Amino acid sequence: MILNPDHIAIAVADAGPAIDFFALLGFRKDHVAIIDGGLPARYMGMPDMKAQHITPALEGADPQIRDSASSV
């Protein structure tokens, strides 16, 4: 069982299988945002980045763990 990792970020071509995989590990989809340039893309060092940013949360973790998978 995964307990309180600091952070994980994964870029995938297809979000569906990534969401299914994280669900097997106990994560649920928590938040979805679209990155289309702007501050988030510049922060990640890719000013022209366009992606769907999905934040899964680990059920039962204390503190709550939220990590990210981006479909680019």
PDB file of N, CA and C in Angstrom, residues 6-53:
ATOM      1  N   ASP A   6       5.269  12.133  -1.420  1.00  0.00           N
ATOM      2  CA  ASP A   6       5.348  13.588  -1.498  1.00  0.00           C
ATOM      3  C   ASP A   6       4.679  14.118  -2.746  1.00  0.00           C
ATOM      4  N   HIS A   7       5.061  13.612  -3.920  1.00  0.00           N
ATOM      5  CA  HIS A   7       4.489  14.108  -5.168  1.00  0.00           C
ATOM      6  C   HIS A   7       4.857  13.180  -6.310  1.00  0.00           C
ATOM      7  N   ILE A   8       3.907  13.011  -7.219  1.00  0.00           N
ATOM      8  CA  ILE A   8       4.135  12.231  -8.429  1.00  0.00           C
ATOM      9  C   ILE A   8       3.491  12.996  -9.580  1.00  0.00           C
ATOM     10  N   ALA A   9       4.182  13.174 -10.677  1.00  0.00           N
ATOM     11  CA  ALA A   9       3.601  13.795 -11.870  1.00  0.00           C
ATOM     12  C   ALA A   9       3.947  12.925 -13.068  1.00  0.00           C
ATOM     13  N   ILE A  10       2.930  12.586 -13.855  1.00  0.00           N
ATOM     14  CA  ILE A  10       3.127  11.709 -15.008  1.00  0.00           C
ATOM     15  C   ILE A  10       2.412  12.316 -16.208  1.00  0.00           C
ATOM     16  N   ALA A  11       3.093  12.390 -17.345  1.00  0.00           N
ATOM     17  CA  ALA A  11       2.470  12.847 -18.586  1.00  0.00           C
ATOM     18  C   ALA A  11       2.134  11.619 -19.423  1.00  0.00           C
ATOM     19  N   VAL A  12       0.886  11.543 -19.882  1.00  0.00           N
ATOM     20  CA  VAL A  12       0.429  10.406 -20.677  1.00  0.00           C
ATOM     21  C   VAL A  12      -0.269  10.903 -21.934  1.00  0.00           C
ATOM     22  N   ALA A  13      -0.332  10.055 -22.955  1.00  0.00           N
ATOM     23  CA  ALA A  13      -1.018  10.425 -24.192  1.00  0.00           C
ATOM     24  C   ALA A  13      -2.530  10.237 -24.078  1.00  0.00           C
ATOM     25  N   ASP A  14      -2.973   9.288 -23.231  1.00  0.00           N
ATOM     26  CA  ASP A  14      -4.389   8.972 -23.095  1.00  0.00           C
ATOM     27  C   ASP A  14      -4.719   8.888 -21.605  1.00  0.00           C
ATOM     28  N   ALA A  15      -5.544   9.807 -21.119  1.00  0.00           N
ATOM     29  CA  ALA A  15      -5.838   9.894 -19.690  1.00  0.00           C
ATOM     30  C   ALA A  15      -6.652   8.705 -19.170  1.00  0.00           C
ATOM     31  N   GLY A  16      -7.511   8.120 -19.992  1.00  0.00           N
ATOM     32  CA  GLY A  16      -8.384   7.036 -19.539  1.00  0.00           C
ATOM     33  C   GLY A  16      -7.656   5.879 -18.870  1.00  0.00           C
ATOM     34  N   PRO A  17      -6.684   5.269 -19.547  1.00  0.00           N
ATOM     35  CA  PRO A  17      -5.953   4.165 -18.916  1.00  0.00           C
ATOM     36  C   PRO A  17      -5.182   4.603 -17.666  1.00  0.00           C
ATOM     37  N   ALA A  18      -4.679   5.842 -17.649  1.00  0.00           N
ATOM     38  CA  ALA A  18      -3.969   6.340 -16.465  1.00  0.00           C
ATOM     39  C   ALA A  18      -4.922   6.454 -15.275  1.00  0.00           C
ATOM     40  N   ILE A  19      -6.131   6.961 -15.517  1.00  0.00           N
ATOM     41  CA  ILE A  19      -7.130   7.076 -14.452  1.00  0.00           C
ATOM     42  C   ILE A  19      -7.484   5.682 -13.933  1.00  0.00           C
ATOM     43  N   ASP A  20      -7.670   4.723 -14.834  1.00  0.00           N
ATOM     44  CA  ASP A  20      -7.980   3.348 -14.432  1.00  0.00           C
ATOM     45  C   ASP A  20      -6.854   2.753 -13.593  1.00  0.00           C
ATOM     46  N   PHE A  21      -5.607   2.999 -14.003  1.00  0.00           N
ATOM     47  CA  PHE A  21      -4.462   2.470 -13.260  1.00  0.00           C
ATOM     48  C   PHE A  21      -4.401   3.049 -11.856  1.00  0.00           C
ATOM     49  N   PHE A  22      -4.531   4.385 -11.743  1.00  0.00           N
ATOM     50  CA  PHE A  22      -4.477   5.014 -10.419  1.00  0.00           C
ATOM     51  C   PHE A  22      -5.632   4.533  -9.536  1.00  0.00           C
ATOM     52  N   ALA A  23      -6.776   4.226 -10.124  1.00  0.00           N
ATOM     53  CA  ALA A  23      -7.906   3.695  -9.348  1.00  0.00           C
ATOM     54  C   ALA A  23      -7.538   2.349  -8.724  1.00  0.00           C
ATOM     55  N   LEU A  24      -6.774   1.528  -9.433  1.00  0.00           N
ATOM     56  CA  LEU A  24      -6.326   0.253  -8.877  1.00  0.00           C
ATOM     57  C   LEU A  24      -5.446   0.444  -7.648  1.00  0.00           C
ATOM     58  N   LEU A  25      -4.764   1.601  -7.572  1.00  0.00           N
ATOM     59  CA  LEU A  25      -3.889   1.908  -6.442  1.00  0.00           C
ATOM     60  C   LEU A  25      -4.622   2.635  -5.316  1.00  0.00           C
ATOM     61  N   GLY A  26      -5.928   2.869  -5.494  1.00  0.00           N
ATOM     62  CA  GLY A  26      -6.714   3.509  -4.442  1.00  0.00           C
ATOM     63  C   GLY A  26      -6.979   4.982  -4.646  1.00  0.00           C
ATOM     64  N   PHE A  27      -6.599   5.534  -5.807  1.00  0.00           N
ATOM     65  CA  PHE A  27      -6.837   6.951  -6.085  1.00  0.00           C
ATOM     66  C   PHE A  27      -8.208   7.145  -6.711  1.00  0.00           C
ATOM     67  N   ARG A  28      -8.798   8.322  -6.513  1.00  0.00           N
ATOM     68  CA  ARG A  28     -10.022   8.715  -7.205  1.00  0.00           C
ATOM     69  C   ARG A  28      -9.743  10.049  -7.899  1.00  0.00           C
ATOM     70  N   LYS A  29     -10.442  10.285  -9.004  1.00  0.00           N
ATOM     71  CA  LYS A  29     -10.268  11.550  -9.726  1.00  0.00           C
ATOM     72  C   LYS A  29     -10.831  12.676  -8.864  1.00  0.00           C
ATOM     73  N   ASP A  30     -10.007  13.673  -8.552  1.00  0.00           N
ATOM     74  CA  ASP A  30     -10.385  14.749  -7.643  1.00  0.00           C
ATOM     75  C   ASP A  30     -10.667  16.062  -8.368  1.00  0.00           C
ATOM     76  N   HIS A  31      -9.847  16.392  -9.348  1.00  0.00           N
ATOM     77  CA  HIS A  31      -9.961  17.702 -10.007  1.00  0.00           C
ATOM     78  C   HIS A  31      -9.428  17.585 -11.428  1.00  0.00           C
ATOM     79  N   VAL A  32     -10.064  18.297 -12.354  1.00  0.00           N
ATOM     80  CA  VAL A  32      -9.598  18.337 -13.743  1.00  0.00           C
ATOM     81  C   VAL A  32      -9.507  19.796 -14.162  1.00  0.00           C
ATOM     82  N   ALA A  33      -8.403  20.163 -14.779  1.00  0.00           N
ATOM     83  CA  ALA A  33      -8.208  21.523 -15.291  1.00  0.00           C
ATOM     84  C   ALA A  33      -7.569  21.442 -16.667  1.00  0.00           C
ATOM     85  N   ILE A  34      -7.826  22.439 -17.483  1.00  0.00           N
ATOM     86  CA  ILE A  34      -7.205  22.531 -18.800  1.00  0.00           C
ATOM     87  C   ILE A  34      -6.073  23.549 -18.724  1.00  0.00           C
ATOM     88  N   ILE A  35      -4.895  23.136 -19.155  1.00  0.00           N
ATOM     89  CA  ILE A  35      -3.749  24.039 -19.239  1.00  0.00           C
ATOM     90  C   ILE A  35      -3.602  24.408 -20.702  1.00  0.00           C
ATOM     91  N   ASP A  36      -3.711  25.681 -20.986  1.00  0.00           N
ATOM     92  CA  ASP A  36      -3.606  26.178 -22.356  1.00  0.00           C
ATOM     93  C   ASP A  36      -2.690  27.398 -22.341  1.00  0.00           C
ATOM     94  N   GLY A  37      -1.411  27.137 -22.130  1.00  0.00           N
ATOM     95  CA  GLY A  37      -0.453  28.230 -21.998  1.00  0.00           C
ATOM     96  C   GLY A  37      -0.627  28.918 -20.656  1.00  0.00           C
ATOM     97  N   GLY A  38      -0.249  30.168 -20.574  1.00  0.00           N
ATOM     98  CA  GLY A  38      -0.436  30.951 -19.356  1.00  0.00           C
ATOM     99  C   GLY A  38       0.509  30.563 -18.231  1.00  0.00           C
ATOM    100  N   LEU A  39       0.186  31.023 -17.027  1.00  0.00           N
ATOM    101  CA  LEU A  39       1.042  30.840 -15.858  1.00  0.00           C
ATOM    102  C   LEU A  39       1.347  29.375 -15.543  1.00  0.00           C
ATOM    103  N   PRO A  40       0.358  28.470 -15.525  1.00  0.00           N
ATOM    104  CA  PRO A  40       0.702  27.075 -15.217  1.00  0.00           C
ATOM    105  C   PRO A  40       1.722  26.481 -16.189  1.00  0.00           C
ATOM    106  N   ALA A  41       1.571  26.771 -17.460  1.00  0.00           N
ATOM    107  CA  ALA A  41       2.510  26.239 -18.457  1.00  0.00           C
ATOM    108  C   ALA A  41       3.898  26.860 -18.286  1.00  0.00           C
ATOM    109  N   ARG A  42       3.957  28.152 -18.022  1.00  0.00           N
ATOM    110  CA  ARG A  42       5.264  28.806 -17.800  1.00  0.00           C
ATOM    111  C   ARG A  42       5.929  28.255 -16.548  1.00  0.00           C
ATOM    112  N   TYR A  43       5.142  28.004 -15.479  1.00  0.00           N
ATOM    113  CA  TYR A  43       5.678  27.457 -14.234  1.00  0.00           C
ATOM    114  C   TYR A  43       6.350  26.111 -14.485  1.00  0.00           C
ATOM    115  N   MET A  44       5.768  25.310 -15.386  1.00  0.00           N
ATOM    116  CA  MET A  44       6.332  23.992 -15.687  1.00  0.00           C
ATOM    117  C   MET A  44       7.430  24.059 -16.737  1.00  0.00           C
ATOM    118  N   GLY A  45       7.773  25.262 -17.186  1.00  0.00           N
ATOM    119  CA  GLY A  45       8.859  25.423 -18.146  1.00  0.00           C
ATOM    120  C   GLY A  45       8.469  25.134 -19.578  1.00  0.00           C
ATOM    121  N   MET A  46       7.153  25.071 -19.859  1.00  0.00           N
ATOM    122  CA  MET A  46       6.671  24.793 -21.210  1.00  0.00           C
ATOM    123  C   MET A  46       5.597  25.822 -21.551  1.00  0.00           C
ATOM    124  N   PRO A  47       5.980  27.054 -21.909  1.00  0.00           N
ATOM    125  CA  PRO A  47       5.018  28.143 -22.072  1.00  0.00           C
ATOM    126  C   PRO A  47       3.927  27.897 -23.111  1.00  0.00           C
ATOM    127  N   ASP A  48       4.150  26.998 -24.059  1.00  0.00           N
ATOM    128  CA  ASP A  48       3.143  26.724 -25.088  1.00  0.00           C
ATOM    129  C   ASP A  48       2.348  25.441 -24.812  1.00  0.00           C
ATOM    130  N   MET A  49       2.509  24.891 -23.623  1.00  0.00           N
ATOM    131  CA  MET A  49       1.876  23.616 -23.280  1.00  0.00           C
ATOM    132  C   MET A  49       0.356  23.694 -23.312  1.00  0.00           C
ATOM    133  N   LYS A  50      -0.251  22.675 -23.901  1.00  0.00           N
ATOM    134  CA  LYS A  50      -1.707  22.507 -23.889  1.00  0.00           C
ATOM    135  C   LYS A  50      -1.960  21.097 -23.379  1.00  0.00           C
ATOM    136  N   ALA A  51      -2.688  20.967 -22.271  1.00  0.00           N
ATOM    137  CA  ALA A  51      -2.906  19.655 -21.666  1.00  0.00           C
ATOM    138  C   ALA A  51      -4.127  19.657 -20.773  1.00  0.00           C
ATOM    139  N   GLN A  52      -4.645  18.466 -20.541  1.00  0.00           N
ATOM    140  CA  GLN A  52      -5.676  18.263 -19.537  1.00  0.00           C
ATOM    141  C   GLN A  52      -4.930  17.815 -18.280  1.00  0.00           C
ATOM    142  N   HIS A  53      -5.079  18.546 -17.184  1.00  0.00           N
ATOM    143  CA  HIS A  53      -4.386  18.238 -15.940  1.00  0.00           C
ATOM    144  C   HIS A  53      -5.387  17.588 -14.989  1.00  0.00           C
TER     145      HIS A  53
END
